[in-house]
């Protein structure tokens, strides 16, 4: 049996919408035309693909199998079209995105997943950079977008769009010393064994510079190289850890407390380059994905 791509796409939409009407609207087809295509699919398959009801339709086991494989076929077709089309269009320079470690931990990967799925013909080069370096590269036309600490980038002369709260918080093992607390001062946190990042990391330098010469004596029982390891060890009870709020997954099982100290309050902004080096449309689309992901994370955090 030969399958028509329009029929497969229509069937996938019908299953997703739970109705033939909804699928037809997604495909900009009339209801009679969509119904005829479904009947033709079932006729050639020799088996019912949908169970009709007063409240819509649902797939039969055969329909579920068809929808699953149809999605795979349509995905591969999109990739095929993109691969062939790349030879007929002018090459577009990749969008260069720079961000600090907290944004690169979760926000940037989430944004890139949705962006690249929707724009398989575009490329992105993402790299981790501290805010001062990111601002310099954006000002010099060496990058398109940057996710920067607003407190460090304010007054840089580039366009800044507020993005998301990235204040520092303290995390520890569930049921541990932070249990029942909603906020705590760094002076008290420093009385417990801590897990820290390498001395050269942007986060560690931010903490040390913010504390200044009056910083309390801290005992770092463990020092690691990345936020993933830091969060995992804190959740396992190795010690407490000071991390950006953006690095915390609301679904993870550990205690979390806000830091009371004023220096711990930070915000991230989206910073635009001074010149257009990649496609303006691609850059704008990526910026919108980043902003959308930031809003989603903030909504999930607030519950």
mmCIF file with all atom_site columns, C-alpha atoms in Angstrom, residues 42-199:
data_model
loop_
_atom_site.group_PDB
_atom_site.id
_atom_site.type_symbol
_atom_site.label_atom_id
_atom_site.label_alt_id
_atom_site.label_comp_id
_atom_site.label_asym_id
_atom_site.label_entity_id
_atom_site.label_seq_id
_atom_site.pdbx_PDB_ins_code
_atom_site.Cartn_x
_atom_site.Cartn_y
_atom_site.Cartn_z
_atom_site.occupancy
_atom_site.B_iso_or_equiv
_atom_site.pdbx_formal_charge
_atom_site.auth_seq_id
_atom_site.auth_comp_id
_atom_site.auth_asym_id
_atom_site.auth_atom_id
_atom_site.pdbx_PDB_model_num
ATOM 1   C CA . UNK A 1 42  ? -9.060  2.680  6.265  1.00 0.00 ? 42  UNK A CA 1
ATOM 2   C CA . UNK A 1 43  ? -10.146 1.090  2.975  1.00 0.00 ? 43  UNK A CA 1
ATOM 3   C CA . UNK A 1 44  ? -6.576  0.552  1.778  1.00 0.00 ? 44  UNK A CA 1
ATOM 4   C CA . UNK A 1 45  ? -5.410  -0.568 5.224  1.00 0.00 ? 45  UNK A CA 1
ATOM 5   C CA . UNK A 1 46  ? -8.267  -3.064 5.454  1.00 0.00 ? 46  UNK A CA 1
ATOM 6   C CA . UNK A 1 47  ? -8.860  -2.238 9.109  1.00 0.00 ? 47  UNK A CA 1
ATOM 7   C CA . UNK A 1 48  ? -10.597 0.448  11.157 1.00 0.00 ? 48  UNK A CA 1
ATOM 8   C CA . UNK A 1 49  ? -8.180  3.181  12.250 1.00 0.00 ? 49  UNK A CA 1
ATOM 9   C CA . UNK A 1 50  ? -10.538 5.338  14.321 1.00 0.00 ? 50  UNK A CA 1
ATOM 10  C CA . UNK A 1 51  ? -13.343 4.723  16.787 1.00 0.00 ? 51  UNK A CA 1
ATOM 11  C CA . UNK A 1 52  ? -16.039 7.343  16.239 1.00 0.00 ? 52  UNK A CA 1
ATOM 12  C CA . UNK A 1 53  ? -17.990 8.694  19.173 1.00 0.00 ? 53  UNK A CA 1
ATOM 13  C CA . UNK A 1 54  ? -20.233 11.606 20.051 1.00 0.00 ? 54  UNK A CA 1
ATOM 14  C CA . UNK A 1 55  ? -17.326 13.470 21.634 1.00 0.00 ? 55  UNK A CA 1
ATOM 15  C CA . UNK A 1 56  ? -14.846 12.889 18.858 1.00 0.00 ? 56  UNK A CA 1
ATOM 16  C CA . UNK A 1 57  ? -12.610 10.065 17.729 1.00 0.00 ? 57  UNK A CA 1
ATOM 17  C CA . UNK A 1 58  ? -9.861  7.949  19.204 1.00 0.00 ? 58  UNK A CA 1
ATOM 18  C CA . UNK A 1 59  ? -7.411  5.661  17.417 1.00 0.00 ? 59  UNK A CA 1
ATOM 19  C CA . UNK A 1 60  ? -7.807  1.895  17.348 1.00 0.00 ? 60  UNK A CA 1
ATOM 20  C CA . UNK A 1 61  ? -4.649  -0.149 18.056 1.00 0.00 ? 61  UNK A CA 1
ATOM 21  C CA . UNK A 1 62  ? -3.998  -0.130 14.307 1.00 0.00 ? 62  UNK A CA 1
ATOM 22  C CA . UNK A 1 63  ? -4.585  3.627  14.237 1.00 0.00 ? 63  UNK A CA 1
ATOM 23  C CA . UNK A 1 64  ? -2.164  4.159  17.114 1.00 0.00 ? 64  UNK A CA 1
ATOM 24  C CA . UNK A 1 65  ? 0.505   2.204  15.254 1.00 0.00 ? 65  UNK A CA 1
ATOM 25  C CA . UNK A 1 66  ? -0.148  4.181  12.070 1.00 0.00 ? 66  UNK A CA 1
ATOM 26  C CA . UNK A 1 67  ? 0.062   7.527  13.875 1.00 0.00 ? 67  UNK A CA 1
ATOM 27  C CA . UNK A 1 68  ? 3.328   6.563  15.566 1.00 0.00 ? 68  UNK A CA 1
ATOM 28  C CA . UNK A 1 69  ? 5.007   5.486  12.343 1.00 0.00 ? 69  UNK A CA 1
ATOM 29  C CA . UNK A 1 70  ? 3.498   8.400  10.432 1.00 0.00 ? 70  UNK A CA 1
ATOM 30  C CA . UNK A 1 71  ? 5.187   10.839 12.816 1.00 0.00 ? 71  UNK A CA 1
ATOM 31  C CA . UNK A 1 72  ? 8.521   9.140  12.135 1.00 0.00 ? 72  UNK A CA 1
ATOM 32  C CA . UNK A 1 73  ? 7.946   9.284  8.378  1.00 0.00 ? 73  UNK A CA 1
ATOM 33  C CA . UNK A 1 74  ? 6.988   12.977 8.478  1.00 0.00 ? 74  UNK A CA 1
ATOM 34  C CA . UNK A 1 75  ? 10.021  13.833 10.615 1.00 0.00 ? 75  UNK A CA 1
ATOM 35  C CA . UNK A 1 76  ? 12.345  12.057 8.221  1.00 0.00 ? 76  UNK A CA 1
ATOM 36  C CA . UNK A 1 77  ? 10.651  13.754 5.272  1.00 0.00 ? 77  UNK A CA 1
ATOM 37  C CA . UNK A 1 78  ? 11.222  17.171 6.837  1.00 0.00 ? 78  UNK A CA 1
ATOM 38  C CA . UNK A 1 79  ? 14.886  16.344 7.324  1.00 0.00 ? 79  UNK A CA 1
ATOM 39  C CA . UNK A 1 80  ? 15.139  15.098 3.756  1.00 0.00 ? 80  UNK A CA 1
ATOM 40  C CA . UNK A 1 81  ? 13.584  18.285 2.388  1.00 0.00 ? 81  UNK A CA 1
ATOM 41  C CA . UNK A 1 82  ? 15.884  20.418 4.532  1.00 0.00 ? 82  UNK A CA 1
ATOM 42  C CA . UNK A 1 83  ? 18.982  18.511 3.423  1.00 0.00 ? 83  UNK A CA 1
ATOM 43  C CA . UNK A 1 84  ? 18.155  18.863 -0.269 1.00 0.00 ? 84  UNK A CA 1
ATOM 44  C CA . UNK A 1 85  ? 17.008  22.481 0.054  1.00 0.00 ? 85  UNK A CA 1
ATOM 45  C CA . UNK A 1 86  ? 20.298  23.434 1.725  1.00 0.00 ? 86  UNK A CA 1
ATOM 46  C CA . UNK A 1 87  ? 22.013  23.031 -1.643 1.00 0.00 ? 87  UNK A CA 1
ATOM 47  C CA . UNK A 1 88  ? 19.699  25.487 -3.363 1.00 0.00 ? 88  UNK A CA 1
ATOM 48  C CA . UNK A 1 89  ? 19.695  28.347 -0.869 1.00 0.00 ? 89  UNK A CA 1
ATOM 49  C CA . UNK A 1 90  ? 22.370  30.810 0.091  1.00 0.00 ? 90  UNK A CA 1
ATOM 50  C CA . UNK A 1 91  ? 24.195  29.647 3.208  1.00 0.00 ? 91  UNK A CA 1
ATOM 51  C CA . UNK A 1 92  ? 23.201  31.493 6.378  1.00 0.00 ? 92  UNK A CA 1
ATOM 52  C CA . UNK A 1 93  ? 25.773  32.066 9.075  1.00 0.00 ? 93  UNK A CA 1
ATOM 53  C CA . UNK A 1 94  ? 24.884  30.294 12.323 1.00 0.00 ? 94  UNK A CA 1
ATOM 54  C CA . UNK A 1 95  ? 23.335  32.373 15.070 1.00 0.00 ? 95  UNK A CA 1
ATOM 55  C CA . UNK A 1 96  ? 25.997  32.774 17.748 1.00 0.00 ? 96  UNK A CA 1
ATOM 56  C CA . UNK A 1 97  ? 24.557  32.645 21.271 1.00 0.00 ? 97  UNK A CA 1
ATOM 57  C CA . UNK A 1 98  ? 26.648  33.285 24.378 1.00 0.00 ? 98  UNK A CA 1
ATOM 58  C CA . UNK A 1 99  ? 25.491  32.605 27.938 1.00 0.00 ? 99  UNK A CA 1
ATOM 59  C CA . UNK A 1 100 ? 26.775  32.053 31.456 1.00 0.00 ? 100 UNK A CA 1
ATOM 60  C CA . UNK A 1 101 ? 26.835  28.732 33.257 1.00 0.00 ? 101 UNK A CA 1
ATOM 61  C CA . UNK A 1 102 ? 23.427  29.032 34.941 1.00 0.00 ? 102 UNK A CA 1
ATOM 62  C CA . UNK A 1 103 ? 21.622  29.735 31.646 1.00 0.00 ? 103 UNK A CA 1
ATOM 63  C CA . UNK A 1 104 ? 23.621  27.043 29.849 1.00 0.00 ? 104 UNK A CA 1
ATOM 64  C CA . UNK A 1 105 ? 22.600  24.530 32.524 1.00 0.00 ? 105 UNK A CA 1
ATOM 65  C CA . UNK A 1 106 ? 18.908  24.273 31.551 1.00 0.00 ? 106 UNK A CA 1
ATOM 66  C CA . UNK A 1 107 ? 17.469  27.352 29.827 1.00 0.00 ? 107 UNK A CA 1
ATOM 67  C CA . UNK A 1 108 ? 19.631  27.302 26.690 1.00 0.00 ? 108 UNK A CA 1
ATOM 68  C CA . UNK A 1 109 ? 19.252  23.547 26.011 1.00 0.00 ? 109 UNK A CA 1
ATOM 69  C CA . UNK A 1 110 ? 15.466  23.797 26.381 1.00 0.00 ? 110 UNK A CA 1
ATOM 70  C CA . UNK A 1 111 ? 15.295  26.770 24.007 1.00 0.00 ? 111 UNK A CA 1
ATOM 71  C CA . UNK A 1 112 ? 17.528  25.097 21.432 1.00 0.00 ? 112 UNK A CA 1
ATOM 72  C CA . UNK A 1 113 ? 15.422  21.928 21.393 1.00 0.00 ? 113 UNK A CA 1
ATOM 73  C CA . UNK A 1 114 ? 12.246  23.781 20.388 1.00 0.00 ? 114 UNK A CA 1
ATOM 74  C CA . UNK A 1 115 ? 14.082  26.194 18.086 1.00 0.00 ? 115 UNK A CA 1
ATOM 75  C CA . UNK A 1 116 ? 15.968  23.563 16.090 1.00 0.00 ? 116 UNK A CA 1
ATOM 76  C CA . UNK A 1 117 ? 12.897  21.337 15.794 1.00 0.00 ? 117 UNK A CA 1
ATOM 77  C CA . UNK A 1 118 ? 10.950  24.198 14.251 1.00 0.00 ? 118 UNK A CA 1
ATOM 78  C CA . UNK A 1 119 ? 13.875  25.498 12.184 1.00 0.00 ? 119 UNK A CA 1
ATOM 79  C CA . UNK A 1 120 ? 15.878  22.459 11.002 1.00 0.00 ? 120 UNK A CA 1
ATOM 80  C CA . UNK A 1 121 ? 17.424  24.572 8.234  1.00 0.00 ? 121 UNK A CA 1
ATOM 81  C CA . UNK A 1 122 ? 19.100  26.991 10.669 1.00 0.00 ? 122 UNK A CA 1
ATOM 82  C CA . UNK A 1 123 ? 22.238  26.533 12.737 1.00 0.00 ? 123 UNK A CA 1
ATOM 83  C CA . UNK A 1 124 ? 23.151  27.812 16.181 1.00 0.00 ? 124 UNK A CA 1
ATOM 84  C CA . UNK A 1 125 ? 26.561  28.007 17.792 1.00 0.00 ? 125 UNK A CA 1
ATOM 85  C CA . UNK A 1 126 ? 26.181  28.257 21.582 1.00 0.00 ? 126 UNK A CA 1
ATOM 86  C CA . UNK A 1 127 ? 29.120  28.870 23.892 1.00 0.00 ? 127 UNK A CA 1
ATOM 87  C CA . UNK A 1 128 ? 29.569  29.541 27.592 1.00 0.00 ? 128 UNK A CA 1
ATOM 88  C CA . UNK A 1 129 ? 31.028  32.947 28.416 1.00 0.00 ? 129 UNK A CA 1
ATOM 89  C CA . UNK A 1 130 ? 31.004  35.256 31.417 1.00 0.00 ? 130 UNK A CA 1
ATOM 90  C CA . UNK A 1 131 ? 28.958  38.431 31.119 1.00 0.00 ? 131 UNK A CA 1
ATOM 91  C CA . UNK A 1 132 ? 31.889  40.892 30.607 1.00 0.00 ? 132 UNK A CA 1
ATOM 92  C CA . UNK A 1 133 ? 33.285  38.780 27.766 1.00 0.00 ? 133 UNK A CA 1
ATOM 93  C CA . UNK A 1 134 ? 29.814  38.296 26.248 1.00 0.00 ? 134 UNK A CA 1
ATOM 94  C CA . UNK A 1 135 ? 29.186  42.056 26.237 1.00 0.00 ? 135 UNK A CA 1
ATOM 95  C CA . UNK A 1 136 ? 32.534  42.737 24.531 1.00 0.00 ? 136 UNK A CA 1
ATOM 96  C CA . UNK A 1 137 ? 31.879  40.147 21.820 1.00 0.00 ? 137 UNK A CA 1
ATOM 97  C CA . UNK A 1 138 ? 28.364  41.472 21.191 1.00 0.00 ? 138 UNK A CA 1
ATOM 98  C CA . UNK A 1 139 ? 29.659  45.043 20.980 1.00 0.00 ? 139 UNK A CA 1
ATOM 99  C CA . UNK A 1 140 ? 32.380  43.975 18.531 1.00 0.00 ? 140 UNK A CA 1
ATOM 100 C CA . UNK A 1 141 ? 29.907  42.159 16.265 1.00 0.00 ? 141 UNK A CA 1
ATOM 101 C CA . UNK A 1 142 ? 31.326  38.717 17.100 1.00 0.00 ? 142 UNK A CA 1
ATOM 102 C CA . UNK A 1 143 ? 28.026  37.291 18.393 1.00 0.00 ? 143 UNK A CA 1
ATOM 103 C CA . UNK A 1 144 ? 24.297  37.769 17.814 1.00 0.00 ? 144 UNK A CA 1
ATOM 104 C CA . UNK A 1 145 ? 22.684  37.169 21.213 1.00 0.00 ? 145 UNK A CA 1
ATOM 105 C CA . UNK A 1 146 ? 23.846  36.869 24.793 1.00 0.00 ? 146 UNK A CA 1
ATOM 106 C CA . UNK A 1 147 ? 22.222  35.910 28.081 1.00 0.00 ? 147 UNK A CA 1
ATOM 107 C CA . UNK A 1 148 ? 23.902  38.145 30.636 1.00 0.00 ? 148 UNK A CA 1
ATOM 108 C CA . UNK A 1 149 ? 23.709  39.112 34.276 1.00 0.00 ? 149 UNK A CA 1
ATOM 109 C CA . UNK A 1 150 ? 21.835  42.410 34.271 1.00 0.00 ? 150 UNK A CA 1
ATOM 110 C CA . UNK A 1 151 ? 23.855  43.649 37.245 1.00 0.00 ? 151 UNK A CA 1
ATOM 111 C CA . UNK A 1 152 ? 27.082  43.325 35.236 1.00 0.00 ? 152 UNK A CA 1
ATOM 112 C CA . UNK A 1 153 ? 25.770  44.367 31.812 1.00 0.00 ? 153 UNK A CA 1
ATOM 113 C CA . UNK A 1 154 ? 23.715  47.406 32.863 1.00 0.00 ? 154 UNK A CA 1
ATOM 114 C CA . UNK A 1 155 ? 24.929  50.524 31.052 1.00 0.00 ? 155 UNK A CA 1
ATOM 115 C CA . UNK A 1 156 ? 26.845  48.586 28.376 1.00 0.00 ? 156 UNK A CA 1
ATOM 116 C CA . UNK A 1 157 ? 25.113  50.517 25.579 1.00 0.00 ? 157 UNK A CA 1
ATOM 117 C CA . UNK A 1 158 ? 23.552  47.426 24.000 1.00 0.00 ? 158 UNK A CA 1
ATOM 118 C CA . UNK A 1 159 ? 19.861  46.527 23.864 1.00 0.00 ? 159 UNK A CA 1
ATOM 119 C CA . UNK A 1 160 ? 18.838  44.565 26.962 1.00 0.00 ? 160 UNK A CA 1
ATOM 120 C CA . UNK A 1 161 ? 15.532  42.754 27.457 1.00 0.00 ? 161 UNK A CA 1
ATOM 121 C CA . UNK A 1 162 ? 14.691  41.502 30.989 1.00 0.00 ? 162 UNK A CA 1
ATOM 122 C CA . UNK A 1 163 ? 14.546  37.714 30.934 1.00 0.00 ? 163 UNK A CA 1
ATOM 123 C CA . UNK A 1 164 ? 14.279  35.869 34.244 1.00 0.00 ? 164 UNK A CA 1
ATOM 124 C CA . UNK A 1 165 ? 15.186  35.978 37.935 1.00 0.00 ? 165 UNK A CA 1
ATOM 125 C CA . UNK A 1 166 ? 18.446  34.168 38.633 1.00 0.00 ? 166 UNK A CA 1
ATOM 126 C CA . UNK A 1 167 ? 19.018  34.951 42.293 1.00 0.00 ? 167 UNK A CA 1
ATOM 127 C CA . UNK A 1 168 ? 21.231  32.647 44.306 1.00 0.00 ? 168 UNK A CA 1
ATOM 128 C CA . UNK A 1 169 ? 19.627  30.035 46.528 1.00 0.00 ? 169 UNK A CA 1
ATOM 129 C CA . UNK A 1 170 ? 20.908  27.385 48.939 1.00 0.00 ? 170 UNK A CA 1
ATOM 130 C CA . UNK A 1 171 ? 20.112  23.729 48.361 1.00 0.00 ? 171 UNK A CA 1
ATOM 131 C CA . UNK A 1 172 ? 20.618  20.670 50.539 1.00 0.00 ? 172 UNK A CA 1
ATOM 132 C CA . UNK A 1 173 ? 19.415  17.140 51.151 1.00 0.00 ? 173 UNK A CA 1
ATOM 133 C CA . UNK A 1 174 ? 15.673  16.660 51.602 1.00 0.00 ? 174 UNK A CA 1
ATOM 134 C CA . UNK A 1 175 ? 14.856  16.551 55.316 1.00 0.00 ? 175 UNK A CA 1
ATOM 135 C CA . UNK A 1 176 ? 18.266  18.012 56.193 1.00 0.00 ? 176 UNK A CA 1
ATOM 136 C CA . UNK A 1 177 ? 19.324  21.208 57.967 1.00 0.00 ? 177 UNK A CA 1
ATOM 137 C CA . UNK A 1 178 ? 17.303  23.402 55.589 1.00 0.00 ? 178 UNK A CA 1
ATOM 138 C CA . UNK A 1 179 ? 14.048  21.528 56.194 1.00 0.00 ? 179 UNK A CA 1
ATOM 139 C CA . UNK A 1 180 ? 11.188  23.871 57.057 1.00 0.00 ? 180 UNK A CA 1
ATOM 140 C CA . UNK A 1 181 ? 13.153  26.980 56.117 1.00 0.00 ? 181 UNK A CA 1
ATOM 141 C CA . UNK A 1 182 ? 12.278  29.335 53.271 1.00 0.00 ? 182 UNK A CA 1
ATOM 142 C CA . UNK A 1 183 ? 15.256  31.684 53.541 1.00 0.00 ? 183 UNK A CA 1
ATOM 143 C CA . UNK A 1 184 ? 18.614  31.820 55.245 1.00 0.00 ? 184 UNK A CA 1
ATOM 144 C CA . UNK A 1 185 ? 21.583  34.188 55.475 1.00 0.00 ? 185 UNK A CA 1
ATOM 145 C CA . UNK A 1 186 ? 24.953  33.309 53.977 1.00 0.00 ? 186 UNK A CA 1
ATOM 146 C CA . UNK A 1 187 ? 26.621  33.791 57.378 1.00 0.00 ? 187 UNK A CA 1
ATOM 147 C CA . UNK A 1 188 ? 24.615  30.839 58.699 1.00 0.00 ? 188 UNK A CA 1
ATOM 148 C CA . UNK A 1 189 ? 25.142  28.790 55.534 1.00 0.00 ? 189 UNK A CA 1
ATOM 149 C CA . UNK A 1 190 ? 28.904  29.186 55.944 1.00 0.00 ? 190 UNK A CA 1
ATOM 150 C CA . UNK A 1 191 ? 28.729  27.357 59.274 1.00 0.00 ? 191 UNK A CA 1
ATOM 151 C CA . UNK A 1 192 ? 27.987  24.104 57.432 1.00 0.00 ? 192 UNK A CA 1
ATOM 152 C CA . UNK A 1 193 ? 30.199  22.057 55.093 1.00 0.00 ? 193 UNK A CA 1
ATOM 153 C CA . UNK A 1 194 ? 29.741  23.424 51.574 1.00 0.00 ? 194 UNK A CA 1
ATOM 154 C CA . UNK A 1 195 ? 30.139  22.100 48.069 1.00 0.00 ? 195 UNK A CA 1
ATOM 155 C CA . UNK A 1 196 ? 31.658  24.663 45.720 1.00 0.00 ? 196 UNK A CA 1
ATOM 156 C CA . UNK A 1 197 ? 32.694  25.168 42.139 1.00 0.00 ? 197 UNK A CA 1
ATOM 157 C CA . UNK A 1 198 ? 36.251  25.589 40.924 1.00 0.00 ? 198 UNK A CA 1
ATOM 158 C CA . UNK A 1 199 ? 37.806  28.897 41.971 1.00 0.00 ? 199 UNK A CA 1
#
